[in-house]
């Protein structure tokens, strides 16, 4: 009890360093912007960088803290993007004030994604094994395809919906197309900007740190550490898995809303499994369980191919691969190594037990 | 009424029948030993009691309440704590965090601090290592941590799975002394052991499990002199 007042808790220190870093980078970028020294290409990357960082931090909660593999990040992002954009384009006239409309859209997109996260999680998270990876991968693709064949229009009679074709909607010819299949959703107000995206990123990071170091976070990590022990002390495993996975889905949905309000056209084809894998690469290379690492990896690994495009053109993917491998070697630090040895030890233990003649 | 009553309990792992209808009871204040060879079904019995695996049929009653349909996380709340086989502690968390997690289900937050002190008194080695990462503790310390963590839920009955496994003779004696003192302070103990000699020395009664059946039971002091027990489990 004596030490409590004397020491800053390690996590507060860790998180404050991250907040300070983020704010410093934001300030520098703002200064460069004010002096008009930033290329157009760089400017167009600012919001996506925040979006990818949010996605990586959110995925890290499930992959790093809970220890479950999810490959559906793009699917949750897609749900958030569509529901948020739909809300904003319908409410453009009713709520002209972006300062009011956008926060509602963000919350709504996050909640819709979280709802799907929980619906998937309830049957899948009960199972032991890597079922979540398989199911979320399929989920992402299904959502993408449904959104790509979604038609929604409005005429004097009201709304018309179809998942077949525009003609199938039976809309009057003077009606207004809102979602036009693979062509996507047009006329989303451009409510996103760097400042808003940055604030949401900062909030995401604050939520993530507070989650990890809360009572709930400790319970979640103990499940990852040792499932049987966690059950034996009376933790409701499914509940904590659902909370974590739901939070991941919520934040991915929020990222989707910001993403969709950065462009006037939204197409579902963007949210394919390549995007999910890319986010997973950020999490793994940034360090599993490291929130700061997720942000750094998302930023660095998004910037590098763009910068290389300007300098060495067609060879850029070659260099990108080399950089990925180099980063992998650098970040294969004690944390990652510890996990690998833990797995090999488990394997060794299993083999030993089998020799002893037990099936466990 | 006994504190814990098990009646005709069957447990399957797929096609394998691990428990073929066992019945036994544990009275309040007793230390009961459950002994048997490798693969007899001892761990399976404890897992069924604490809800970690479902029972196929039969009944488990704690204080008269049926447990077979109660989820694991509720059973701890009802007063049964489990020290799992093989020192399943939270490797990457501190000693203090491990103990706090033991009290996770408790509603009487005010008494947690008091029980924490009690655990530290019982296990002074843990008190010296509060902030150490649990995975770096020695084997014996990890076993003490697993026991301390179970005590943090303030259980009526504590079930322990081979607490002496892999420990040096001195530590084994220390662990058995601690079990005796836990019982003296009013907690009932169901003890699964390979070390039959030590277990019978501190237990009131014992049950012998063989390939999923209870084949023998009685007072520990009688069983320790039983010829078949001597041959099979005491190596005499
Ligand atoms: N998860 C499982 N799947 C299939 N069979 C299992 C499983 N767990 C245990 N068994 C089998 O059930 C039987 C009883 O196992 P159990 O672990 O209860 O034995 P035990 O008495 O605790 O042995 P030990 O003293 O070696 O710990 C064994 O034949 C074992 O192979
Ligand atoms: Mg066992």
Tab-separated table of N, CA, C and O and ligand atoms in Angstrom, chain A residues 358-360, chain B residues 13 16 18 37-44 85 162 194, ligand 1:
chain	number	residue	atom	x	y	z
A	358	UNK	N	-1.667	-41.055	-22.267
A	358	UNK	CA	-2.905	-40.359	-21.922
A	358	UNK	C	-3.404	-39.596	-23.136
A	358	UNK	O	-2.622	-39.158	-23.954
A	359	UNK	N	-4.694	-39.458	-23.241
A	359	UNK	CA	-5.245	-38.569	-24.267
A	359	UNK	C	-5.842	-37.403	-23.518
A	359	UNK	O	-6.766	-37.597	-22.736
A	360	UNK	N	-5.286	-36.249	-23.725
A	360	UNK	CA	-5.814	-35.092	-22.988
A	360	UNK	C	-6.264	-34.046	-23.968
A	360	UNK	O	-5.610	-33.804	-24.944
B	13	UNK	N	-15.985	-38.930	-22.394
B	13	UNK	CA	-15.262	-38.102	-23.371
B	13	UNK	C	-15.556	-38.736	-24.722
B	13	UNK	O	-14.901	-39.701	-25.105
B	16	UNK	N	-15.303	-42.568	-25.012
B	16	UNK	CA	-14.647	-43.109	-23.820
B	16	UNK	C	-15.469	-42.782	-22.575
B	16	UNK	O	-15.830	-41.624	-22.353
B	18	UNK	N	-15.271	-42.203	-18.846
B	18	UNK	CA	-14.227	-41.948	-17.854
B	18	UNK	C	-14.732	-42.221	-16.438
B	18	UNK	O	-13.979	-42.688	-15.584
B	37	UNK	N	-4.763	-44.722	-9.485
B	37	UNK	CA	-3.626	-44.714	-10.403
B	37	UNK	C	-3.834	-43.685	-11.519
B	37	UNK	O	-4.895	-43.075	-11.625
B	38	UNK	N	-2.839	-43.519	-12.368
B	38	UNK	CA	-2.960	-42.638	-13.522
B	38	UNK	C	-4.127	-43.073	-14.387
B	38	UNK	O	-4.284	-44.252	-14.676
B	39	UNK	N	-4.913	-42.094	-14.777
B	39	UNK	CA	-6.020	-42.409	-15.691
B	39	UNK	C	-7.240	-43.006	-15.019
B	39	UNK	O	-8.182	-43.413	-15.698
B	40	UNK	N	-7.259	-43.054	-13.687
B	40	UNK	CA	-8.400	-43.647	-12.983
B	40	UNK	C	-9.651	-42.780	-13.106
B	40	UNK	O	-10.776	-43.281	-13.046
B	41	UNK	N	-9.447	-41.483	-13.285
B	41	UNK	CA	-10.598	-40.584	-13.421
B	41	UNK	C	-10.677	-39.543	-12.313
B	41	UNK	O	-11.728	-38.927	-12.114
B	42	UNK	N	-9.583	-39.330	-11.618
B	42	UNK	CA	-9.597	-38.385	-10.490
B	42	UNK	C	-9.803	-36.951	-10.973
B	42	UNK	O	-10.678	-36.229	-10.472
B	43	UNK	N	-8.989	-36.545	-11.955
B	43	UNK	CA	-9.135	-35.188	-12.488
B	43	UNK	C	-10.519	-35.009	-13.111
B	43	UNK	O	-11.176	-33.975	-12.925
B	44	UNK	N	-10.962	-36.041	-13.808
B	44	UNK	CA	-12.298	-35.984	-14.412
B	44	UNK	C	-13.363	-35.728	-13.346
B	44	UNK	O	-14.274	-34.912	-13.550
B	85	UNK	N	-5.114	-29.261	-11.553
B	85	UNK	CA	-3.905	-30.067	-11.716
B	85	UNK	C	-2.843	-29.286	-12.486
B	85	UNK	O	-3.153	-28.520	-13.380
B	162	UNK	N	-3.864	-33.081	-7.034
B	162	UNK	CA	-2.441	-33.428	-6.916
B	162	UNK	C	-1.553	-32.233	-6.578
B	162	UNK	O	-0.647	-31.897	-7.331
B	194	UNK	N	-1.750	-38.698	-5.779
B	194	UNK	CA	-1.001	-39.902	-6.136
B	194	UNK	C	-0.241	-40.375	-4.897
B	194	UNK	O	-0.019	-41.570	-4.704
C	1	LIG	N1	-10.178	-34.500	-22.773
C	1	LIG	C1	-10.182	-35.848	-22.792
C	1	LIG	N2	-10.537	-36.510	-23.918
C	1	LIG	C2	-10.556	-37.859	-23.947
C	1	LIG	N3	-10.240	-38.627	-22.906
C	1	LIG	C3	-9.871	-38.031	-21.757
C	1	LIG	C4	-9.817	-36.619	-21.651
C	1	LIG	N4	-9.409	-36.286	-20.397
C	1	LIG	C5	-9.224	-37.472	-19.765
C	1	LIG	N5	-9.490	-38.517	-20.570
C	1	LIG	C6	-9.404	-39.937	-20.229
C	1	LIG	O1	-10.214	-40.173	-19.089
C	1	LIG	C7	-9.579	-41.061	-18.203
C	1	LIG	C8	-9.460	-40.425	-16.822
C	1	LIG	O2	-8.564	-39.321	-16.896
C	1	LIG	P1	-8.223	-38.388	-15.671
C	1	LIG	O3	-7.441	-37.239	-16.171
C	1	LIG	O4	-9.451	-38.115	-14.928
C	1	LIG	O5	-7.279	-39.346	-14.821
C	1	LIG	P2	-6.543	-39.063	-13.449
C	1	LIG	O6	-7.035	-40.070	-12.499
C	1	LIG	O7	-6.638	-37.645	-13.070
C	1	LIG	O8	-5.043	-39.427	-13.835
C	1	LIG	P3	-3.651	-38.747	-13.365
C	1	LIG	O9	-3.334	-39.294	-12.038
C	1	LIG	O10	-2.663	-39.211	-14.395
C	1	LIG	O11	-3.860	-37.281	-13.387
C	1	LIG	C9	-8.244	-41.415	-18.831
C	1	LIG	O12	-8.369	-42.658	-19.469
C	1	LIG	C10	-8.015	-40.318	-19.824
C	1	LIG	O13	-7.274	-40.788	-20.923
